[in-house]
Amino acid sequence: MTEQAGPLLRRHLGDRRFLLTLPRAVGLQVLHPVIATALCEHAPNRLWEHKKRTVSQMIYLAHTGRAADSVIRFAHERVKGVDDRGHRYHALHPEVFLFQHATYVETLLTAADLFGPALSPDDRDQLYPETLAWYRTYGVSDRLLPRTRPEFTEYFADACATQLRDGPAAREFRDQVLRPDAWIVRHLPAGAARAMQHPRALALFDVAPTAADTAALRAVALTARTGFTMAPRRLRYVPQTRVAR
């Protein structure tokens, strides 16, 4: 058994407000040609059912401290093929795996900004090293892993600018990202799902959030900040964290 996730990672990763922000991470993932192609081939027409299963498992593994390498290999070893440009891919390629993980890290920080619980600058400095330890439990090469938060910010901006593109696989999932139809994210107004997208995703999806979209996101944020703060832990956190505890 590996060491359990750090306290800030446990606090934020299992919080349902992180799940509500997942359209941001998934919007970027489906614009990555390898991730999008793999999803089309292995989870067609059920994007959010797939994410419910994989993200729930991700949260459980992080909270229990179980070594995740065998689980990751089992789930990803056969996820390989050829993308729409004829390039061979494998889901366990370090560059691909790192980008997918990075979308969750960036969304974790965004969720705290949008919905709470808020992160101070010191919290952010503590949380990022905890995400490094989290990544290393997967048993995937960490040679490309940014070692500091400023390095991560630089890496993520460059990856979004150079690795993402619109394509047939991305268009397959566009509507499901912008209008989630399953799991907890189905409760989001479509306007809020659009307004929370990363700027690079908005550009590639050719979407410009309206004032109504921004207002919808503000309304969700207000409810999340007030309602979730007052709710008991069993309602704020997903079941996988309770099992771990």
JSON list of C-alpha atoms in Angstrom, two decimals:
[
{"chain": "A", "resi": 1, "resn": "MET", "atom": "CA", "xyz": [0.00, 0.00, 0.00]},
{"chain": "A", "resi": 2, "resn": "THR", "atom": "CA", "xyz": [1.25, 3.49, -0.82]},
{"chain": "A", "resi": 3, "resn": "GLU", "atom": "CA", "xyz": [0.90, 6.57, 1.34]},
{"chain": "A", "resi": 4, "resn": "GLN", "atom": "CA", "xyz": [-2.55, 8.13, 1.35]},
{"chain": "A", "resi": 5, "resn": "ALA", "atom": "CA", "xyz": [-3.15, 11.30, -0.62]},
{"chain": "A", "resi": 6, "resn": "GLY", "atom": "CA", "xyz": [-2.25, 14.52, 1.15]},
{"chain": "A", "resi": 7, "resn": "PRO", "atom": "CA", "xyz": [-4.88, 16.31, 3.25]},
{"chain": "A", "resi": 8, "resn": "LEU", "atom": "CA", "xyz": [-5.65, 19.05, 0.75]},
{"chain": "A", "resi": 9, "resn": "LEU", "atom": "CA", "xyz": [-5.96, 16.60, -2.13]},
{"chain": "A", "resi": 10, "resn": "ARG", "atom": "CA", "xyz": [-8.34, 14.45, -0.09]},
{"chain": "A", "resi": 11, "resn": "ARG", "atom": "CA", "xyz": [-10.34, 17.51, 0.88]},
{"chain": "A", "resi": 12, "resn": "HIS", "atom": "CA", "xyz": [-10.84, 18.76, -2.67]},
{"chain": "A", "resi": 13, "resn": "LEU", "atom": "CA", "xyz": [-10.72, 15.64, -4.84]},
{"chain": "A", "resi": 14, "resn": "GLY", "atom": "CA", "xyz": [-13.66, 13.88, -3.21]},
{"chain": "A", "resi": 15, "resn": "ASP", "atom": "CA", "xyz": [-15.80, 17.02, -2.99]},
{"chain": "A", "resi": 16, "resn": "ARG", "atom": "CA", "xyz": [-18.85, 16.93, -5.28]},
{"chain": "A", "resi": 17, "resn": "ARG", "atom": "CA", "xyz": [-18.02, 20.47, -6.36]},
{"chain": "A", "resi": 18, "resn": "PHE", "atom": "CA", "xyz": [-14.98, 19.06, -8.14]},
{"chain": "A", "resi": 19, "resn": "LEU", "atom": "CA", "xyz": [-17.30, 16.72, -10.04]},
{"chain": "A", "resi": 20, "resn": "LEU", "atom": "CA", "xyz": [-19.52, 19.63, -11.06]},
{"chain": "A", "resi": 21, "resn": "THR", "atom": "CA", "xyz": [-16.50, 21.24, -12.70]},
{"chain": "A", "resi": 22, "resn": "LEU", "atom": "CA", "xyz": [-15.56, 18.14, -14.72]},
{"chain": "A", "resi": 23, "resn": "PRO", "atom": "CA", "xyz": [-16.97, 19.46, -18.03]},
{"chain": "A", "resi": 24, "resn": "ARG", "atom": "CA", "xyz": [-13.92, 21.74, -18.05]},
{"chain": "A", "resi": 25, "resn": "ALA", "atom": "CA", "xyz": [-11.45, 18.84, -17.82]},
{"chain": "A", "resi": 26, "resn": "VAL", "atom": "CA", "xyz": [-13.40, 16.62, -20.18]},
{"chain": "A", "resi": 27, "resn": "GLY", "atom": "CA", "xyz": [-13.78, 19.43, -22.71]},
{"chain": "A", "resi": 28, "resn": "LEU", "atom": "CA", "xyz": [-10.00, 19.57, -23.00]},
{"chain": "A", "resi": 29, "resn": "GLN", "atom": "CA", "xyz": [-9.63, 15.79, -23.02]},
{"chain": "A", "resi": 30, "resn": "VAL", "atom": "CA", "xyz": [-11.92, 15.27, -26.00]},
{"chain": "A", "resi": 31, "resn": "LEU", "atom": "CA", "xyz": [-9.89, 17.83, -27.95]},
{"chain": "A", "resi": 32, "resn": "HIS", "atom": "CA", "xyz": [-6.74, 15.75, -27.50]},
{"chain": "A", "resi": 33, "resn": "PRO", "atom": "CA", "xyz": [-6.67, 13.53, -30.60]},
{"chain": "A", "resi": 34, "resn": "VAL", "atom": "CA", "xyz": [-5.46, 10.42, -28.79]},
{"chain": "A", "resi": 35, "resn": "ILE", "atom": "CA", "xyz": [-7.84, 10.69, -25.83]},
{"chain": "A", "resi": 36, "resn": "ALA", "atom": "CA", "xyz": [-10.77, 11.55, -28.09]},
{"chain": "A", "resi": 37, "resn": "THR", "atom": "CA", "xyz": [-10.07, 8.64, -30.46]},
{"chain": "A", "resi": 38, "resn": "ALA", "atom": "CA", "xyz": [-9.72, 6.23, -27.55]},
{"chain": "A", "resi": 39, "resn": "LEU", "atom": "CA", "xyz": [-13.02, 7.42, -26.09]},
{"chain": "A", "resi": 40, "resn": "CYS", "atom": "CA", "xyz": [-14.77, 7.03, -29.45]},
{"chain": "A", "resi": 41, "resn": "GLU", "atom": "CA", "xyz": [-13.52, 3.48, -29.81]},
{"chain": "A", "resi": 42, "resn": "HIS", "atom": "CA", "xyz": [-13.93, 2.33, -26.23]},
{"chain": "A", "resi": 43, "resn": "ALA", "atom": "CA", "xyz": [-16.77, 4.45, -24.80]},
{"chain": "A", "resi": 44, "resn": "PRO", "atom": "CA", "xyz": [-18.92, 5.61, -27.75]},
{"chain": "A", "resi": 45, "resn": "ASN", "atom": "CA", "xyz": [-22.12, 7.52, -26.91]},
{"chain": "A", "resi": 46, "resn": "ARG", "atom": "CA", "xyz": [-21.60, 7.15, -23.17]},
{"chain": "A", "resi": 47, "resn": "LEU", "atom": "CA", "xyz": [-19.01, 9.73, -22.27]},
{"chain": "A", "resi": 48, "resn": "TRP", "atom": "CA", "xyz": [-20.33, 10.58, -18.82]},
{"chain": "A", "resi": 49, "resn": "GLU", "atom": "CA", "xyz": [-21.05, 6.98, -17.84]},
{"chain": "A", "resi": 50, "resn": "HIS", "atom": "CA", "xyz": [-17.41, 6.27, -18.65]},
{"chain": "A", "resi": 51, "resn": "LYS", "atom": "CA", "xyz": [-16.25, 9.28, -16.62]},
{"chain": "A", "resi": 52, "resn": "LYS", "atom": "CA", "xyz": [-18.43, 8.29, -13.69]},
{"chain": "A", "resi": 53, "resn": "ARG", "atom": "CA", "xyz": [-16.68, 4.94, -13.54]},
{"chain": "A", "resi": 54, "resn": "THR", "atom": "CA", "xyz": [-13.12, 6.14, -14.08]},
{"chain": "A", "resi": 55, "resn": "VAL", "atom": "CA", "xyz": [-13.23, 9.30, -11.97]},
{"chain": "A", "resi": 56, "resn": "SER", "atom": "CA", "xyz": [-14.95, 7.48, -9.09]},
{"chain": "A", "resi": 57, "resn": "GLN", "atom": "CA", "xyz": [-12.20, 4.89, -9.18]},
{"chain": "A", "resi": 58, "resn": "MET", "atom": "CA", "xyz": [-9.56, 7.63, -9.34]},
{"chain": "A", "resi": 59, "resn": "ILE", "atom": "CA", "xyz": [-10.99, 9.26, -6.21]},
{"chain": "A", "resi": 60, "resn": "TYR", "atom": "CA", "xyz": [-11.20, 5.94, -4.37]},
{"chain": "A", "resi": 61, "resn": "LEU", "atom": "CA", "xyz": [-7.60, 5.03, -5.14]},
{"chain": "A", "resi": 62, "resn": "ALA", "atom": "CA", "xyz": [-6.35, 8.46, -4.05]},
{"chain": "A", "resi": 63, "resn": "HIS", "atom": "CA", "xyz": [-8.22, 8.29, -0.74]},
{"chain": "A", "resi": 64, "resn": "THR", "atom": "CA", "xyz": [-7.34, 4.72, 0.18]},
{"chain": "A", "resi": 65, "resn": "GLY", "atom": "CA", "xyz": [-3.67, 5.00, -0.68]},
{"chain": "A", "resi": 66, "resn": "ARG", "atom": "CA", "xyz": [-3.82, 1.80, -2.73]},
{"chain": "A", "resi": 67, "resn": "ALA", "atom": "CA", "xyz": [-1.08, 1.41, -5.30]},
{"chain": "A", "resi": 68, "resn": "ALA", "atom": "CA", "xyz": [-2.82, 2.17, -8.57]},
{"chain": "A", "resi": 69, "resn": "ASP", "atom": "CA", "xyz": [-0.27, 0.84, -11.06]},
{"chain": "A", "resi": 70, "resn": "SER", "atom": "CA", "xyz": [-1.91, -2.56, -11.59]},
{"chain": "A", "resi": 71, "resn": "VAL", "atom": "CA", "xyz": [-5.36, -0.96, -11.93]},
{"chain": "A", "resi": 72, "resn": "ILE", "atom": "CA", "xyz": [-4.07, 1.57, -14.44]},
{"chain": "A", "resi": 73, "resn": "ARG", "atom": "CA", "xyz": [-2.30, -1.08, -16.53]},
{"chain": "A", "resi": 74, "resn": "PHE", "atom": "CA", "xyz": [-5.39, -3.30, -16.57]},
{"chain": "A", "resi": 75, "resn": "ALA", "atom": "CA", "xyz": [-7.66, -0.42, -17.63]},
{"chain": "A", "resi": 76, "resn": "HIS", "atom": "CA", "xyz": [-5.36, 1.10, -20.25]},
{"chain": "A", "resi": 77, "resn": "GLU", "atom": "CA", "xyz": [-3.14, -1.65, -21.65]},
{"chain": "A", "resi": 78, "resn": "ARG", "atom": "CA", "xyz": [-5.53, -2.53, -24.49]},
{"chain": "A", "resi": 79, "resn": "VAL", "atom": "CA", "xyz": [-6.51, 1.07, -25.23]},
{"chain": "A", "resi": 80, "resn": "LYS", "atom": "CA", "xyz": [-4.48, 1.56, -28.38]},
{"chain": "A", "resi": 81, "resn": "GLY", "atom": "CA", "xyz": [-5.04, 2.01, -32.08]},
{"chain": "A", "resi": 82, "resn": "VAL", "atom": "CA", "xyz": [-4.74, 4.57, -34.86]},
{"chain": "A", "resi": 83, "resn": "ASP", "atom": "CA", "xyz": [-6.08, 8.15, -34.77]},
{"chain": "A", "resi": 84, "resn": "ASP", "atom": "CA", "xyz": [-7.84, 10.03, -37.59]},
{"chain": "A", "resi": 85, "resn": "ARG", "atom": "CA", "xyz": [-4.49, 11.04, -39.11]},
{"chain": "A", "resi": 86, "resn": "GLY", "atom": "CA", "xyz": [-3.11, 7.53, -39.17]},
{"chain": "A", "resi": 87, "resn": "HIS", "atom": "CA", "xyz": [-0.85, 7.91, -36.13]},
{"chain": "A", "resi": 88, "resn": "ARG", "atom": "CA", "xyz": [-0.61, 4.99, -33.76]},
{"chain": "A", "resi": 89, "resn": "TYR", "atom": "CA", "xyz": [-1.44, 5.71, -30.13]},
{"chain": "A", "resi": 90, "resn": "HIS", "atom": "CA", "xyz": [-1.46, 4.06, -26.72]},
{"chain": "A", "resi": 91, "resn": "ALA", "atom": "CA", "xyz": [-3.28, 5.38, -23.66]},
{"chain": "A", "resi": 92, "resn": "LEU", "atom": "CA", "xyz": [-0.26, 4.69, -21.43]},
{"chain": "A", "resi": 93, "resn": "HIS", "atom": "CA", "xyz": [2.10, 6.88, -23.42]},
{"chain": "A", "resi": 94, "resn": "PRO", "atom": "CA", "xyz": [3.54, 9.25, -20.76]},
{"chain": "A", "resi": 95, "resn": "GLU", "atom": "CA", "xyz": [2.72, 12.42, -22.73]},
{"chain": "A", "resi": 96, "resn": "VAL", "atom": "CA", "xyz": [-0.92, 11.39, -23.19]},
{"chain": "A", "resi": 97, "resn": "PHE", "atom": "CA", "xyz": [-1.39, 10.12, -19.66]},
{"chain": "A", "resi": 98, "resn": "LEU", "atom": "CA", "xyz": [0.18, 13.25, -18.19]},
{"chain": "A", "resi": 99, "resn": "PHE", "atom": "CA", "xyz": [-2.10, 15.57, -20.14]},
{"chain": "A", "resi": 100, "resn": "GLN", "atom": "CA", "xyz": [-5.22, 13.76, -18.98]},
{"chain": "A", "resi": 101, "resn": "HIS", "atom": "CA", "xyz": [-4.02, 13.90, -15.37]},
{"chain": "A", "resi": 102, "resn": "ALA", "atom": "CA", "xyz": [-3.14, 17.59, -15.81]},
{"chain": "A", "resi": 103, "resn": "THR", "atom": "CA", "xyz": [-6.69, 18.42, -16.87]},
{"chain": "A", "resi": 104, "resn": "TYR", "atom": "CA", "xyz": [-7.92, 17.06, -13.53]},
{"chain": "A", "resi": 105, "resn": "VAL", "atom": "CA", "xyz": [-5.32, 19.04, -11.60]},
{"chain": "A", "resi": 106, "resn": "GLU", "atom": "CA", "xyz": [-6.21, 22.28, -13.42]},
{"chain": "A", "resi": 107, "resn": "THR", "atom": "CA", "xyz": [-9.91, 21.61, -12.91]},
{"chain": "A", "resi": 108, "resn": "LEU", "atom": "CA", "xyz": [-9.36, 20.88, -9.22]},
{"chain": "A", "resi": 109, "resn": "LEU", "atom": "CA", "xyz": [-7.88, 24.37, -8.83]},
{"chain": "A", "resi": 110, "resn": "THR", "atom": "CA", "xyz": [-10.65, 25.91, -10.95]},
{"chain": "A", "resi": 111, "resn": "ALA", "atom": "CA", "xyz": [-13.33, 24.17, -8.88]},
{"chain": "A", "resi": 112, "resn": "ALA", "atom": "CA", "xyz": [-11.94, 25.76, -5.73]},
{"chain": "A", "resi": 113, "resn": "ASP", "atom": "CA", "xyz": [-12.00, 29.19, -7.40]},
{"chain": "A", "resi": 114, "resn": "LEU", "atom": "CA", "xyz": [-15.54, 28.77, -8.73]},
{"chain": "A", "resi": 115, "resn": "PHE", "atom": "CA", "xyz": [-17.34, 26.76, -6.09]},
{"chain": "A", "resi": 116, "resn": "GLY", "atom": "CA", "xyz": [-15.08, 26.53, -3.04]},
{"chain": "A", "resi": 117, "resn": "PRO", "atom": "CA", "xyz": [-13.66, 25.56, -0.67]},
{"chain": "A", "resi": 118, "resn": "ALA", "atom": "CA", "xyz": [-11.27, 28.40, -1.40]},
{"chain": "A", "resi": 119, "resn": "LEU", "atom": "CA", "xyz": [-7.52, 27.86, -1.66]},
{"chain": "A", "resi": 120, "resn": "SER", "atom": "CA", "xyz": [-5.09, 30.40, -0.23]},
{"chain": "A", "resi": 121, "resn": "PRO", "atom": "CA", "xyz": [-1.73, 30.92, -1.99]},
{"chain": "A", "resi": 122, "resn": "ASP", "atom": "CA", "xyz": [-0.12, 28.72, 0.67]},
{"chain": "A", "resi": 123, "resn": "ASP", "atom": "CA", "xyz": [-2.77, 26.06, 0.06]},
{"chain": "A", "resi": 124, "resn": "ARG", "atom": "CA", "xyz": [-1.94, 26.06, -3.65]},
{"chain": "A", "resi": 125, "resn": "ASP", "atom": "CA", "xyz": [1.73, 25.67, -2.88]},
{"chain": "A", "resi": 126, "resn": "GLN", "atom": "CA", "xyz": [0.91, 22.69, -0.67]},
{"chain": "A", "resi": 127, "resn": "LEU", "atom": "CA", "xyz": [-1.66, 21.11, -2.99]},
{"chain": "A", "resi": 128, "resn": "TYR", "atom": "CA", "xyz": [0.52, 20.89, -6.08]},
{"chain": "A", "resi": 129, "resn": "PRO", "atom": "CA", "xyz": [3.20, 18.64, -4.49]},
{"chain": "A", "resi": 130, "resn": "GLU", "atom": "CA", "xyz": [0.33, 16.44, -3.29]},
{"chain": "A", "resi": 131, "resn": "THR", "atom": "CA", "xyz": [-0.81, 16.07, -6.90]},
{"chain": "A", "resi": 132, "resn": "LEU", "atom": "CA", "xyz": [2.71, 14.96, -7.85]},
{"chain": "A", "resi": 133, "resn": "ALA", "atom": "CA", "xyz": [2.59, 12.18, -5.27]},
{"chain": "A", "resi": 134, "resn": "TRP", "atom": "CA", "xyz": [-0.89, 11.28, -6.56]},
{"chain": "A", "resi": 135, "resn": "TYR", "atom": "CA", "xyz": [0.41, 10.97, -10.13]},
{"chain": "A", "resi": 136, "resn": "ARG", "atom": "CA", "xyz": [3.30, 8.76, -9.09]},
{"chain": "A", "resi": 137, "resn": "THR", "atom": "CA", "xyz": [0.95, 6.13, -7.62]},
{"chain": "A", "resi": 138, "resn": "TYR", "atom": "CA", "xyz": [-0.13, 5.35, -11.20]},
{"chain": "A", "resi": 139, "resn": "GLY", "atom": "CA", "xyz": [3.19, 3.77, -12.10]},
{"chain": "A", "resi": 140, "resn": "VAL", "atom": "CA", "xyz": [3.46, 5.77, -15.33]},
{"chain": "A", "resi": 141, "resn": "SER", "atom": "CA", "xyz": [6.78, 7.41, -16.15]},
{"chain": "A", "resi": 142, "resn": "ASP", "atom": "CA", "xyz": [7.06, 10.81, -14.45]},
{"chain": "A", "resi": 143, "resn": "ARG", "atom": "CA", "xyz": [9.92, 12.08, -16.63]},
{"chain": "A", "resi": 144, "resn": "LEU", "atom": "CA", "xyz": [7.66, 14.75, -18.16]},
{"chain": "A", "resi": 145, "resn": "LEU", "atom": "CA", "xyz": [5.96, 15.71, -14.88]},
{"chain": "A", "resi": 146, "resn": "PRO", "atom": "CA", "xyz": [6.36, 19.43, -14.03]},
{"chain": "A", "resi": 147, "resn": "ARG", "atom": "CA", "xyz": [8.08, 19.60, -10.63]},
{"chain": "A", "resi": 148, "resn": "THR", "atom": "CA", "xyz": [6.71, 22.98, -9.49]},
{"chain": "A", "resi": 149, "resn": "ARG", "atom": "CA", "xyz": [3.41, 24.81, -9.83]},
{"chain": "A", "resi": 150, "resn": "PRO", "atom": "CA", "xyz": [4.87, 27.54, -12.11]},
{"chain": "A", "resi": 151, "resn": "GLU", "atom": "CA", "xyz": [6.32, 24.79, -14.31]},
{"chain": "A", "resi": 152, "resn": "PHE", "atom": "CA", "xyz": [2.91, 23.12, -14.38]},
{"chain": "A", "resi": 153, "resn": "THR", "atom": "CA", "xyz": [1.23, 26.37, -15.44]},
{"chain": "A", "resi": 154, "resn": "GLU", "atom": "CA", "xyz": [3.73, 26.76, -18.27]},
{"chain": "A", "resi": 155, "resn": "TYR", "atom": "CA", "xyz": [3.41, 23.12, -19.32]},
{"chain": "A", "resi": 156, "resn": "PHE", "atom": "CA", "xyz": [-0.39, 23.23, -19.33]},
{"chain": "A", "resi": 157, "resn": "ALA", "atom": "CA", "xyz": [-0.61, 26.40, -21.41]},
{"chain": "A", "resi": 158, "resn": "ASP", "atom": "CA", "xyz": [1.82, 24.94, -23.95]},
{"chain": "A", "resi": 159, "resn": "ALA", "atom": "CA", "xyz": [0.04, 21.56, -24.07]},
{"chain": "A", "resi": 160, "resn": "CYS", "atom": "CA", "xyz": [-3.34, 23.20, -24.65]},
{"chain": "A", "resi": 161, "resn": "ALA", "atom": "CA", "xyz": [-1.86, 25.38, -27.40]},
{"chain": "A", "resi": 162, "resn": "THR", "atom": "CA", "xyz": [0.08, 22.66, -29.23]},
{"chain": "A", "resi": 163, "resn": "GLN", "atom": "CA", "xyz": [-1.52, 19.25, -28.52]},
{"chain": "A", "resi": 164, "resn": "LEU", "atom": "CA", "xyz": [-5.22, 19.99, -28.93]},
{"chain": "A", "resi": 165, "resn": "ARG", "atom": "CA", "xyz": [-7.25, 20.22, -32.13]},
{"chain": "A", "resi": 166, "resn": "ASP", "atom": "CA", "xyz": [-10.76, 19.89, -33.40]},
{"chain": "A", "resi": 167, "resn": "GLY", "atom": "CA", "xyz": [-11.38, 16.67, -35.27]},
{"chain": "A", "resi": 168, "resn": "PRO", "atom": "CA", "xyz": [-13.98, 13.97, -35.96]},
{"chain": "A", "resi": 169, "resn": "ALA", "atom": "CA", "xyz": [-13.58, 12.38, -32.52]},
{"chain": "A", "resi": 170, "resn": "ALA", "atom": "CA", "xyz": [-13.82, 15.74, -30.74]},
{"chain": "A", "resi": 171, "resn": "ARG", "atom": "CA", "xyz": [-16.96, 16.64, -32.67]},
{"chain": "A", "resi": 172, "resn": "GLU", "atom": "CA", "xyz": [-18.44, 13.29, -31.65]},
{"chain": "A", "resi": 173, "resn": "PHE", "atom": "CA", "xyz": [-18.38, 14.40, -28.00]},
{"chain": "A", "resi": 174, "resn": "ARG", "atom": "CA", "xyz": [-18.90, 18.15, -28.32]},
{"chain": "A", "resi": 175, "resn": "ASP", "atom": "CA", "xyz": [-22.59, 18.17, -27.42]},
{"chain": "A", "resi": 176, "resn": "GLN", "atom": "CA", "xyz": [-22.11, 15.79, -24.49]},
{"chain": "A", "resi": 177, "resn": "VAL", "atom": "CA", "xyz": [-19.44, 18.08, -23.06]},
{"chain": "A", "resi": 178, "resn": "LEU", "atom": "CA", "xyz": [-21.46, 21.27, -23.49]},
{"chain": "A", "resi": 179, "resn": "ARG", "atom": "CA", "xyz": [-24.76, 19.69, -22.45]},
{"chain": "A", "resi": 180, "resn": "PRO", "atom": "CA", "xyz": [-23.91, 16.87, -20.01]},
{"chain": "A", "resi": 181, "resn": "ASP", "atom": "CA", "xyz": [-26.57, 14.17, -20.05]},
{"chain": "A", "resi": 182, "resn": "ALA", "atom": "CA", "xyz": [-25.66, 11.80, -17.21]},
{"chain": "A", "resi": 183, "resn": "TRP", "atom": "CA", "xyz": [-24.18, 11.48, -13.72]},
{"chain": "A", "resi": 184, "resn": "ILE", "atom": "CA", "xyz": [-24.00, 14.50, -11.39]},
{"chain": "A", "resi": 185, "resn": "VAL", "atom": "CA", "xyz": [-23.11, 16.88, -14.24]},
{"chain": "A", "resi": 186, "resn": "ARG", "atom": "CA", "xyz": [-26.52, 16.38, -15.85]},
{"chain": "A", "resi": 187, "resn": "HIS", "atom": "CA", "xyz": [-27.85, 18.76, -13.19]},
{"chain": "A", "resi": 188, "resn": "LEU", "atom": "CA", "xyz": [-25.73, 21.61, -14.56]},
{"chain": "A", "resi": 189, "resn": "PRO", "atom": "CA", "xyz": [-27.51, 24.17, -16.73]},
{"chain": "A", "resi": 190, "resn": "ALA", "atom": "CA", "xyz": [-26.06, 23.98, -20.24]},
{"chain": "A", "resi": 191, "resn": "GLY", "atom": "CA", "xyz": [-25.06, 27.63, -19.93]},
{"chain": "A", "resi": 192, "resn": "ALA", "atom": "CA", "xyz": [-22.96, 26.90, -16.85]},
{"chain": "A", "resi": 193, "resn": "ALA", "atom": "CA", "xyz": [-21.24, 23.99, -18.62]},
{"chain": "A", "resi": 194, "resn": "ARG", "atom": "CA", "xyz": [-20.34, 26.30, -21.49]},
{"chain": "A", "resi": 195, "resn": "ALA", "atom": "CA", "xyz": [-19.17, 29.16, -19.28]},
{"chain": "A", "resi": 196, "resn": "MET", "atom": "CA", "xyz": [-16.79, 26.97, -17.25]},
{"chain": "A", "resi": 197, "resn": "GLN", "atom": "CA", "xyz": [-14.90, 25.70, -20.31]},
{"chain": "A", "resi": 198, "resn": "HIS", "atom": "CA", "xyz": [-11.19, 26.45, -20.66]},
{"chain": "A", "resi": 199, "resn": "PRO", "atom": "CA", "xyz": [-10.54, 29.28, -23.17]},
{"chain": "A", "resi": 200, "resn": "ARG", "atom": "CA", "xyz": [-8.71, 26.89, -25.51]},
{"chain": "A", "resi": 201, "resn": "ALA", "atom": "CA", "xyz": [-11.70, 24.54, -25.57]},
{"chain": "A", "resi": 202, "resn": "LEU", "atom": "CA", "xyz": [-14.06, 27.44, -26.29]},
{"chain": "A", "resi": 203, "resn": "ALA", "atom": "CA", "xyz": [-11.89, 28.49, -29.22]},
{"chain": "A", "resi": 204, "resn": "LEU", "atom": "CA", "xyz": [-11.68, 24.99, -30.71]},
{"chain": "A", "resi": 205, "resn": "PHE", "atom": "CA", "xyz": [-15.37, 24.29, -30.12]},
{"chain": "A", "resi": 206, "resn": "ASP", "atom": "CA", "xyz": [-16.13, 27.71, -31.66]},
{"chain": "A", "resi": 207, "resn": "VAL", "atom": "CA", "xyz": [-18.29, 28.64, -28.68]},
{"chain": "A", "resi": 208, "resn": "ALA", "atom": "CA", "xyz": [-18.66, 32.09, -27.13]},
{"chain": "A", "resi": 209, "resn": "PRO", "atom": "CA", "xyz": [-20.46, 32.01, -23.75]},
{"chain": "A", "resi": 210, "resn": "THR", "atom": "CA", "xyz": [-23.26, 34.55, -23.54]},
{"chain": "A", "resi": 211, "resn": "ALA", "atom": "CA", "xyz": [-24.13, 36.81, -20.64]},
{"chain": "A", "resi": 212, "resn": "ALA", "atom": "CA", "xyz": [-26.87, 34.32, -19.78]},
{"chain": "A", "resi": 213, "resn": "ASP", "atom": "CA", "xyz": [-24.30, 31.50, -19.67]},
{"chain": "A", "resi": 214, "resn": "THR", "atom": "CA", "xyz": [-22.09, 33.49, -17.29]},
{"chain": "A", "resi": 215, "resn": "ALA", "atom": "CA", "xyz": [-25.10, 34.27, -15.10]},
{"chain": "A", "resi": 216, "resn": "ALA", "atom": "CA", "xyz": [-26.03, 30.57, -15.00]},
{"chain": "A", "resi": 217, "resn": "LEU", "atom": "CA", "xyz": [-22.53, 29.69, -13.82]},
{"chain": "A", "resi": 218, "resn": "ARG", "atom": "CA", "xyz": [-22.66, 32.42, -11.15]},
{"chain": "A", "resi": 219, "resn": "ALA", "atom": "CA", "xyz": [-25.97, 31.01, -9.89]},
{"chain": "A", "resi": 220, "resn": "VAL", "atom": "CA", "xyz": [-24.54, 27.48, -9.68]},
{"chain": "A", "resi": 221, "resn": "ALA", "atom": "CA", "xyz": [-21.46, 28.85, -7.90]},
{"chain": "A", "resi": 222, "resn": "LEU", "atom": "CA", "xyz": [-23.57, 30.70, -5.35]},
{"chain": "A", "resi": 223, "resn": "THR", "atom": "CA", "xyz": [-25.59, 27.56, -4.60]},
{"chain": "A", "resi": 224, "resn": "ALA", "atom": "CA", "xyz": [-22.42, 25.46, -4.36]},
{"chain": "A", "resi": 225, "resn": "ARG", "atom": "CA", "xyz": [-20.66, 27.90, -2.03]},
{"chain": "A", "resi": 226, "resn": "THR", "atom": "CA", "xyz": [-23.61, 28.26, 0.33]},
{"chain": "A", "resi": 227, "resn": "GLY", "atom": "CA", "xyz": [-25.41, 24.93, 0.12]},
{"chain": "A", "resi": 228, "resn": "PHE", "atom": "CA", "xyz": [-22.36, 22.67, 0.08]},
{"chain": "A", "resi": 229, "resn": "THR", "atom": "CA", "xyz": [-20.67, 24.55, 2.91]},
{"chain": "A", "resi": 230, "resn": "MET", "atom": "CA", "xyz": [-23.63, 23.95, 5.19]},
{"chain": "A", "resi": 231, "resn": "ALA", "atom": "CA", "xyz": [-24.26, 20.35, 4.09]},
{"chain": "A", "resi": 232, "resn": "PRO", "atom": "CA", "xyz": [-23.02, 17.41, 6.19]},
{"chain": "A", "resi": 233, "resn": "ARG", "atom": "CA", "xyz": [-19.90, 15.62, 5.00]},
{"chain": "A", "resi": 234, "resn": "ARG", "atom": "CA", "xyz": [-21.84, 12.60, 3.71]},
{"chain": "A", "resi": 235, "resn": "LEU", "atom": "CA", "xyz": [-23.61, 14.89, 1.23]},
{"chain": "A", "resi": 236, "resn": "ARG", "atom": "CA", "xyz": [-20.60, 17.02, 0.28]},
{"chain": "A", "resi": 237, "resn": "TYR", "atom": "CA", "xyz": [-18.31, 14.10, -0.50]},
{"chain": "A", "resi": 238, "resn": "VAL", "atom": "CA", "xyz": [-18.74, 11.19, -2.89]},
{"chain": "A", "resi": 239, "resn": "PRO", "atom": "CA", "xyz": [-19.24, 7.67, -1.50]},
{"chain": "A", "resi": 240, "resn": "GLN", "atom": "CA", "xyz": [-15.75, 6.58, -2.49]},
{"chain": "A", "resi": 241, "resn": "THR", "atom": "CA", "xyz": [-14.28, 8.86, 0.18]},
{"chain": "A", "resi": 242, "resn": "ARG", "atom": "CA", "xyz": [-16.57, 7.40, 2.85]},
{"chain": "A", "resi": 243, "resn": "VAL", "atom": "CA", "xyz": [-15.54, 3.85, 1.96]},
{"chain": "A", "resi": 244, "resn": "ALA", "atom": "CA", "xyz": [-11.92, 4.88, 2.23]},
{"chain": "A", "resi": 245, "resn": "ARG", "atom": "CA", "xyz": [-12.47, 6.46, 5.62]}
]
